[in-house]
mmCIF file of N, CA and C and ligand atoms in Angstrom:
data_model
loop_
_atom_site.group_PDB
_atom_site.id
_atom_site.type_symbol
_atom_site.label_atom_id
_atom_site.label_comp_id
_atom_site.label_asym_id
_atom_site.label_seq_id
_atom_site.Cartn_x
_atom_site.Cartn_y
_atom_site.Cartn_z
ATOM 1 N N MET R 27 -26.252 12.524 -22.407
ATOM 2 C CA MET R 27 -25.132 13.193 -21.712
ATOM 3 C C MET R 27 -24.420 12.211 -20.802
ATOM 4 N N ASN R 28 -25.207 11.596 -19.869
ATOM 5 C CA ASN R 28 -24.597 10.640 -18.946
ATOM 6 C C ASN R 28 -24.059 9.422 -19.671
ATOM 7 N N THR R 29 -24.768 9.008 -20.721
ATOM 8 C CA THR R 29 -24.328 7.840 -21.483
ATOM 9 C C THR R 29 -22.983 8.125 -22.138
ATOM 10 N N ILE R 30 -22.854 9.318 -22.674
ATOM 11 C CA ILE R 30 -21.589 9.695 -23.313
ATOM 12 C C ILE R 30 -20.465 9.701 -22.280
ATOM 13 N N LYS R 31 -20.764 10.234 -21.112
ATOM 14 C CA LYS R 31 -19.742 10.257 -20.051
ATOM 15 C C LYS R 31 -19.308 8.839 -19.697
ATOM 16 N N ARG R 32 -20.283 7.922 -19.621
ATOM 17 C CA ARG R 32 -19.960 6.536 -19.266
ATOM 18 C C ARG R 32 -19.123 5.883 -20.361
ATOM 19 N N MET R 33 -19.450 6.184 -21.615
ATOM 20 C CA MET R 33 -18.690 5.607 -22.729
ATOM 21 C C MET R 33 -17.252 6.102 -22.714
ATOM 22 N N LEU R 34 -17.091 7.364 -22.302
ATOM 23 C CA LEU R 34 -15.746 7.939 -22.249
ATOM 24 C C LEU R 34 -14.968 7.404 -21.046
ATOM 25 N N ALA R 35 -15.673 7.095 -19.982
ATOM 26 C CA ALA R 35 -15.020 6.730 -18.728
ATOM 27 C C ALA R 35 -14.220 5.437 -18.840
ATOM 28 N N LEU R 36 -14.730 4.446 -19.574
ATOM 29 C CA LEU R 36 -14.038 3.153 -19.614
ATOM 30 C C LEU R 36 -12.642 3.210 -20.205
ATOM 31 N N PRO R 37 -12.487 3.739 -21.427
ATOM 32 C CA PRO R 37 -11.105 3.836 -21.951
ATOM 33 C C PRO R 37 -10.211 4.703 -21.091
ATOM 34 N N VAL R 38 -10.785 5.731 -20.479
ATOM 35 C CA VAL R 38 -9.991 6.620 -19.623
ATOM 36 C C VAL R 38 -9.498 5.860 -18.393
ATOM 37 N N LEU R 39 -10.383 5.049 -17.809
ATOM 38 C CA LEU R 39 -9.986 4.265 -16.646
ATOM 39 C C LEU R 39 -8.888 3.274 -17.018
ATOM 40 N N ALA R 40 -9.021 2.654 -18.182
ATOM 41 C CA ALA R 40 -8.010 1.708 -18.646
ATOM 42 C C ALA R 40 -6.674 2.419 -18.813
ATOM 43 N N ALA R 41 -6.727 3.606 -19.411
ATOM 44 C CA ALA R 41 -5.504 4.383 -19.619
ATOM 45 C C ALA R 41 -4.907 4.822 -18.290
ATOM 46 N N ALA R 42 -5.776 5.135 -17.337
ATOM 47 C CA ALA R 42 -5.313 5.610 -16.034
ATOM 48 C C ALA R 42 -4.483 4.549 -15.324
ATOM 49 N N LEU R 43 -4.768 3.289 -15.613
ATOM 50 C CA LEU R 43 -4.000 2.204 -14.993
ATOM 51 C C LEU R 43 -2.608 2.100 -15.604
ATOM 52 N N LEU R 44 -2.492 2.476 -16.862
ATOM 53 C CA LEU R 44 -1.218 2.336 -17.572
ATOM 54 C C LEU R 44 -0.328 3.564 -17.411
ATOM 55 N N VAL R 45 -0.948 4.743 -17.402
ATOM 56 C CA VAL R 45 -0.197 6.001 -17.416
ATOM 57 C C VAL R 45 0.737 6.209 -16.218
ATOM 58 N N PRO R 46 0.296 5.904 -14.963
ATOM 59 C CA PRO R 46 1.200 6.184 -13.833
ATOM 60 C C PRO R 46 2.557 5.513 -13.951
ATOM 61 N N ALA R 47 2.603 4.307 -14.477
ATOM 62 C CA ALA R 47 3.869 3.594 -14.621
ATOM 63 C C ALA R 47 4.805 4.361 -15.556
ATOM 64 N N ILE R 48 4.247 4.858 -16.654
ATOM 65 C CA ILE R 48 5.042 5.617 -17.621
ATOM 66 C C ILE R 48 5.443 6.960 -17.025
ATOM 67 N N ALA R 49 4.461 7.643 -16.394
ATOM 68 C CA ALA R 49 4.685 8.980 -15.857
ATOM 69 C C ALA R 49 5.750 8.973 -14.764
ATOM 70 N N SER R 50 5.744 7.951 -13.913
ATOM 71 C CA SER R 50 6.700 7.945 -12.805
ATOM 72 C C SER R 50 8.123 7.749 -13.322
ATOM 73 N N ALA R 51 8.251 7.102 -14.466
ATOM 74 C CA ALA R 51 9.567 6.872 -15.048
ATOM 75 C C ALA R 51 10.187 8.181 -15.549
ATOM 76 N N GLN R 52 9.317 9.146 -15.919
ATOM 77 C CA GLN R 52 9.835 10.404 -16.458
ATOM 78 C C GLN R 52 9.371 11.576 -15.592
ATOM 79 N N ALA R 53 9.192 11.294 -14.295
ATOM 80 C CA ALA R 53 8.671 12.312 -13.386
ATOM 81 C C ALA R 53 9.543 13.560 -13.424
ATOM 82 N N VAL R 54 8.931 14.704 -13.680
ATOM 83 C CA VAL R 54 9.643 15.977 -13.688
ATOM 84 C C VAL R 54 9.266 16.828 -12.487
ATOM 85 N N ALA R 55 7.948 17.037 -12.304
ATOM 86 C CA ALA R 55 7.477 17.885 -11.212
ATOM 87 C C ALA R 55 7.062 17.023 -10.028
ATOM 88 N N PRO R 56 7.458 17.455 -8.823
ATOM 89 C CA PRO R 56 6.999 16.725 -7.637
ATOM 90 C C PRO R 56 5.488 16.869 -7.471
ATOM 91 N N LEU R 57 4.853 15.918 -6.809
ATOM 92 C CA LEU R 57 3.400 15.961 -6.656
ATOM 93 C C LEU R 57 2.986 16.898 -5.529
ATOM 94 N N THR R 58 1.881 17.599 -5.764
ATOM 95 C CA THR R 58 1.309 18.530 -4.791
ATOM 96 C C THR R 58 -0.046 18.006 -4.346
ATOM 97 N N GLU R 59 -0.348 18.194 -3.052
ATOM 98 C CA GLU R 59 -1.652 17.799 -2.521
ATOM 99 C C GLU R 59 -2.693 18.845 -2.915
ATOM 100 N N GLY R 60 -3.905 18.392 -3.232
ATOM 101 C CA GLY R 60 -4.954 19.347 -3.544
ATOM 102 C C GLY R 60 -6.336 18.743 -3.439
ATOM 103 N N GLU R 61 -7.333 19.638 -3.520
ATOM 104 C CA GLU R 61 -8.721 19.177 -3.544
ATOM 105 C C GLU R 61 -9.394 19.811 -4.753
ATOM 106 N N VAL R 62 -10.059 18.992 -5.546
ATOM 107 C CA VAL R 62 -10.746 19.477 -6.739
ATOM 108 C C VAL R 62 -11.956 20.300 -6.323
ATOM 109 N N ARG R 63 -12.061 21.525 -6.861
ATOM 110 C CA ARG R 63 -13.197 22.399 -6.545
ATOM 111 C C ARG R 63 -14.171 22.470 -7.712
ATOM 112 N N LYS R 64 -13.630 22.426 -8.939
ATOM 113 C CA LYS R 64 -14.489 22.575 -10.121
ATOM 114 C C LYS R 64 -13.812 21.888 -11.305
ATOM 115 N N VAL R 65 -14.603 21.250 -12.151
ATOM 116 C CA VAL R 65 -14.075 20.592 -13.339
ATOM 117 C C VAL R 65 -14.762 21.184 -14.561
ATOM 118 N N ASP R 66 -13.994 21.718 -15.494
ATOM 119 C CA ASP R 66 -14.546 22.240 -16.749
ATOM 120 C C ASP R 66 -14.016 21.376 -17.888
ATOM 121 N N GLN R 67 -14.782 20.326 -18.163
ATOM 122 C CA GLN R 67 -14.379 19.332 -19.173
ATOM 123 C C GLN R 67 -14.212 20.000 -20.541
ATOM 124 N N GLU R 68 -15.170 20.883 -20.874
ATOM 125 C CA GLU R 68 -15.183 21.550 -22.181
ATOM 126 C C GLU R 68 -13.897 22.349 -22.426
ATOM 127 N N ALA R 69 -13.522 23.157 -21.422
ATOM 128 C CA ALA R 69 -12.356 24.028 -21.555
ATOM 129 C C ALA R 69 -11.051 23.327 -21.194
ATOM 130 N N GLY R 70 -11.166 22.126 -20.622
ATOM 131 C CA GLY R 70 -9.959 21.417 -20.184
ATOM 132 C C GLY R 70 -9.306 22.095 -18.994
ATOM 133 N N LYS R 71 -10.149 22.615 -18.111
ATOM 134 C CA LYS R 71 -9.635 23.326 -16.938
ATOM 135 C C LYS R 71 -10.156 22.730 -15.643
ATOM 136 N N LEU R 72 -9.369 22.987 -14.604
ATOM 137 C CA LEU R 72 -9.614 22.361 -13.324
ATOM 138 C C LEU R 72 -9.307 23.382 -12.233
ATOM 139 N N THR R 73 -10.270 23.600 -11.332
ATOM 140 C CA THR R 73 -9.989 24.473 -10.188
ATOM 141 C C THR R 73 -9.557 23.584 -9.029
ATOM 142 N N ILE R 74 -8.390 23.881 -8.466
ATOM 143 C CA ILE R 74 -7.835 23.068 -7.381
ATOM 144 C C ILE R 74 -7.498 23.960 -6.194
ATOM 145 N N ARG R 75 -7.924 23.523 -4.995
ATOM 146 C CA ARG R 75 -7.425 24.153 -3.779
ATOM 147 C C ARG R 75 -6.167 23.381 -3.402
ATOM 148 N N HIS R 76 -5.011 24.038 -3.565
ATOM 149 C CA HIS R 76 -3.763 23.287 -3.419
ATOM 150 C C HIS R 76 -2.920 23.765 -2.247
ATOM 151 N N GLY R 77 -2.032 22.908 -1.803
ATOM 152 C CA GLY R 77 -1.069 23.260 -0.771
ATOM 153 C C GLY R 77 0.118 23.970 -1.402
ATOM 154 N N ASP R 78 1.145 24.230 -0.630
ATOM 155 C CA ASP R 78 2.354 24.876 -1.152
ATOM 156 C C ASP R 78 2.898 24.128 -2.367
ATOM 157 N N ILE R 79 3.278 24.875 -3.407
ATOM 158 C CA ILE R 79 3.972 24.265 -4.551
ATOM 159 C C ILE R 79 5.368 24.881 -4.558
ATOM 160 N N LYS R 80 6.290 24.186 -3.907
ATOM 161 C CA LYS R 80 7.618 24.760 -3.704
ATOM 162 C C LYS R 80 8.372 25.022 -4.998
ATOM 163 N N HIS R 81 8.300 24.068 -5.955
ATOM 164 C CA HIS R 81 9.074 24.246 -7.183
ATOM 165 C C HIS R 81 8.543 25.386 -8.048
ATOM 166 N N LEU R 82 7.309 25.844 -7.771
ATOM 167 C CA LEU R 82 6.766 26.993 -8.512
ATOM 168 C C LEU R 82 6.744 28.248 -7.634
ATOM 169 N N ASP R 83 7.288 28.104 -6.417
ATOM 170 C CA ASP R 83 7.348 29.213 -5.478
ATOM 171 C C ASP R 83 5.955 29.797 -5.231
ATOM 172 N N MET R 84 4.986 28.914 -4.988
ATOM 173 C CA MET R 84 3.595 29.329 -4.845
ATOM 174 C C MET R 84 3.029 28.855 -3.501
ATOM 175 N N PRO R 85 2.427 29.771 -2.767
ATOM 176 C CA PRO R 85 1.802 29.362 -1.502
ATOM 177 C C PRO R 85 0.481 28.636 -1.740
ATOM 178 N N ALA R 86 -0.118 28.111 -0.686
ATOM 179 C CA ALA R 86 -1.414 27.443 -0.791
ATOM 180 C C ALA R 86 -2.482 28.423 -1.258
ATOM 181 N N MET R 87 -3.345 27.972 -2.161
ATOM 182 C CA MET R 87 -4.436 28.823 -2.671
ATOM 183 C C MET R 87 -5.410 27.986 -3.481
ATOM 184 N N THR R 88 -6.481 28.628 -3.916
ATOM 185 C CA THR R 88 -7.403 27.993 -4.853
ATOM 186 C C THR R 88 -7.236 28.671 -6.197
ATOM 187 N N MET R 89 -7.001 27.887 -7.243
ATOM 188 C CA MET R 89 -6.775 28.495 -8.552
ATOM 189 C C MET R 89 -7.119 27.540 -9.687
ATOM 190 N N VAL R 90 -7.136 28.090 -10.904
ATOM 191 C CA VAL R 90 -7.491 27.304 -12.082
ATOM 192 C C VAL R 90 -6.228 26.836 -12.798
ATOM 193 N N PHE R 91 -6.198 25.569 -13.136
ATOM 194 C CA PHE R 91 -5.119 25.001 -13.947
ATOM 195 C C PHE R 91 -5.698 24.484 -15.256
ATOM 196 N N THR R 92 -4.873 24.475 -16.296
ATOM 197 C CA THR R 92 -5.237 23.820 -17.543
ATOM 198 C C THR R 92 -4.628 22.418 -17.516
ATOM 199 N N VAL R 93 -5.371 21.433 -17.950
ATOM 200 C CA VAL R 93 -4.809 20.079 -17.984
ATOM 201 C C VAL R 93 -4.151 19.833 -19.342
ATOM 202 N N LYS R 94 -3.071 19.061 -19.337
ATOM 203 C CA LYS R 94 -2.356 18.741 -20.575
ATOM 204 C C LYS R 94 -3.237 17.907 -21.494
ATOM 205 N N ASP R 95 -4.037 17.037 -20.869
ATOM 206 C CA ASP R 95 -4.880 16.125 -21.637
ATOM 207 C C ASP R 95 -6.285 16.146 -21.025
ATOM 208 N N LYS R 96 -7.265 16.601 -21.814
ATOM 209 C CA LYS R 96 -8.637 16.738 -21.301
ATOM 210 C C LYS R 96 -9.192 15.440 -20.730
ATOM 211 N N SER R 97 -8.703 14.315 -21.219
ATOM 212 C CA SER R 97 -9.238 13.032 -20.748
ATOM 213 C C SER R 97 -8.915 12.808 -19.267
ATOM 214 N N MET R 98 -7.921 13.548 -18.751
ATOM 215 C CA MET R 98 -7.591 13.442 -17.324
ATOM 216 C C MET R 98 -8.780 13.852 -16.458
ATOM 217 N N LEU R 99 -9.639 14.716 -17.002
ATOM 218 C CA LEU R 99 -10.730 15.283 -16.213
ATOM 219 C C LEU R 99 -11.878 14.308 -15.978
ATOM 220 N N ALA R 100 -11.968 13.266 -16.797
ATOM 221 C CA ALA R 100 -13.068 12.303 -16.661
ATOM 222 C C ALA R 100 -12.971 11.525 -15.353
ATOM 223 N N ALA R 101 -11.778 11.469 -14.777
ATOM 224 C CA ALA R 101 -11.559 10.654 -13.582
ATOM 225 C C ALA R 101 -11.768 11.424 -12.282
ATOM 226 N N VAL R 102 -12.033 12.742 -12.362
ATOM 227 C CA VAL R 102 -12.167 13.519 -11.125
ATOM 228 C C VAL R 102 -13.470 14.307 -11.069
ATOM 229 N N LYS R 103 -13.893 14.622 -9.845
ATOM 230 C CA LYS R 103 -15.095 15.431 -9.621
ATOM 231 C C LYS R 103 -14.841 16.342 -8.417
ATOM 232 N N PRO R 104 -15.632 17.436 -8.298
ATOM 233 C CA PRO R 104 -15.443 18.331 -7.160
ATOM 234 C C PRO R 104 -15.486 17.574 -5.833
ATOM 235 N N GLY R 105 -14.575 17.925 -4.938
ATOM 236 C CA GLY R 105 -14.502 17.279 -3.628
ATOM 237 C C GLY R 105 -13.429 16.200 -3.562
ATOM 238 N N ASP R 106 -12.972 15.716 -4.736
ATOM 239 C CA ASP R 106 -11.931 14.681 -4.752
ATOM 240 C C ASP R 106 -10.612 15.219 -4.193
ATOM 241 N N LYS R 107 -9.988 14.417 -3.342
ATOM 242 C CA LYS R 107 -8.639 14.740 -2.856
ATOM 243 C C LYS R 107 -7.652 14.099 -3.832
ATOM 244 N N ILE R 108 -6.732 14.929 -4.325
ATOM 245 C CA ILE R 108 -5.812 14.429 -5.352
ATOM 246 C C ILE R 108 -4.360 14.802 -5.024
ATOM 247 N N ARG R 109 -3.480 14.172 -5.754
ATOM 248 C CA ARG R 109 -2.095 14.611 -5.851
ATOM 249 C C ARG R 109 -1.861 14.890 -7.319
ATOM 250 N N PHE R 110 -1.192 16.022 -7.605
ATOM 251 C CA PHE R 110 -1.027 16.378 -9.002
ATOM 252 C C PHE R 110 0.345 16.989 -9.252
ATOM 253 N N ALA R 111 0.763 16.897 -10.501
ATOM 254 C CA ALA R 111 2.021 17.513 -10.915
ATOM 255 C C ALA R 111 1.687 18.758 -11.713
ATOM 256 N N ALA R 112 2.257 19.909 -11.292
ATOM 257 C CA ALA R 112 2.020 21.172 -11.984
ATOM 258 C C ALA R 112 3.324 21.666 -12.604
ATOM 259 N N VAL R 113 3.240 22.128 -13.844
ATOM 260 C CA VAL R 113 4.412 22.707 -14.492
ATOM 261 C C VAL R 113 4.035 24.048 -15.097
ATOM 262 N N LYS R 114 5.016 24.928 -15.235
ATOM 263 C CA LYS R 114 4.802 26.235 -15.840
ATOM 264 C C LYS R 114 5.412 26.214 -17.236
ATOM 265 N N GLU R 115 4.600 26.548 -18.218
ATOM 266 C CA GLU R 115 5.089 26.575 -19.608
ATOM 267 C C GLU R 115 4.556 27.814 -20.291
ATOM 268 N N GLY R 116 5.425 28.666 -20.745
ATOM 269 C CA GLY R 116 5.007 29.888 -21.421
ATOM 270 C C GLY R 116 4.135 30.766 -20.546
ATOM 271 N N GLY R 117 4.442 30.808 -19.245
ATOM 272 C CA GLY R 117 3.689 31.652 -18.328
ATOM 273 C C GLY R 117 2.367 31.060 -17.895
ATOM 274 N N LYS R 118 2.012 29.879 -18.442
ATOM 275 C CA LYS R 118 0.754 29.218 -18.063
ATOM 276 C C LYS R 118 1.040 28.001 -17.204
ATOM 277 N N LEU R 119 0.116 27.710 -16.289
ATOM 278 C CA LEU R 119 0.286 26.552 -15.423
ATOM 279 C C LEU R 119 -0.543 25.381 -15.928
ATOM 280 N N PHE R 120 0.114 24.239 -16.032
ATOM 281 C CA PHE R 120 -0.557 23.036 -16.508
ATOM 282 C C PHE R 120 -0.457 21.914 -15.481
ATOM 283 N N VAL R 121 -1.510 21.119 -15.425
ATOM 284 C CA VAL R 121 -1.445 19.869 -14.667
ATOM 285 C C VAL R 121 -1.079 18.768 -15.659
ATOM 286 N N THR R 122 0.027 18.078 -15.370
ATOM 287 C CA THR R 122 0.497 17.041 -16.295
ATOM 288 C C THR R 122 0.190 15.636 -15.795
ATOM 289 N N GLU R 123 -0.125 15.540 -14.508
ATOM 290 C CA GLU R 123 -0.380 14.228 -13.925
ATOM 291 C C GLU R 123 -1.295 14.406 -12.731
ATOM 292 N N MET R 124 -2.182 13.426 -12.528
ATOM 293 C CA MET R 124 -3.116 13.506 -11.420
ATOM 294 C C MET R 124 -3.376 12.108 -10.894
ATOM 295 N N GLN R 125 -3.444 11.967 -9.586
ATOM 296 C CA GLN R 125 -3.780 10.672 -8.997
ATOM 297 C C GLN R 125 -4.557 10.899 -7.709
ATOM 298 N N PRO R 126 -5.364 9.908 -7.295
ATOM 299 C CA PRO R 126 -6.100 10.083 -6.043
ATOM 300 C C PRO R 126 -5.119 10.184 -4.885
ATOM 301 N N ALA R 127 -5.428 11.060 -3.902
ATOM 302 C CA ALA R 127 -4.577 11.167 -2.715
ATOM 303 C C ALA R 127 -4.725 9.889 -1.907
ATOM 304 N N PRO R 128 -3.637 9.430 -1.268
ATOM 305 C CA PRO R 128 -3.734 8.251 -0.415
ATOM 306 C C PRO R 128 -4.708 8.523 0.731
ATOM 307 N N GLN R 129 -5.531 7.529 1.080
ATOM 308 C CA GLN R 129 -6.542 7.712 2.135
ATOM 309 C C GLN R 129 -5.889 7.809 3.499
HETATM 310 CU CU1 CU H 12 -1.687 28.424 -6.985
#
């Protein structure tokens, strides 16, 4: 189990270095501050305690988001402070981008 996670982590980390440059060029949703509460790698879901999301007209709360790409989840664990981009598509909320919050 742990070995598989480690094998997955390396390519994900490499991709994580490349993706922000591409993502910022086509940034659609502004980033929201949040704290990871739960990671469901299998389902591709993430529970985040987030601050106000103005573009979605949503107050601060704890809720579940689906990630656009399951590999995004390998880089986070409960307790991590993050910044993320959330978009609404077909009535569902997705996280399209995630980065560590500045210290
Ligand atoms: Cu919410």
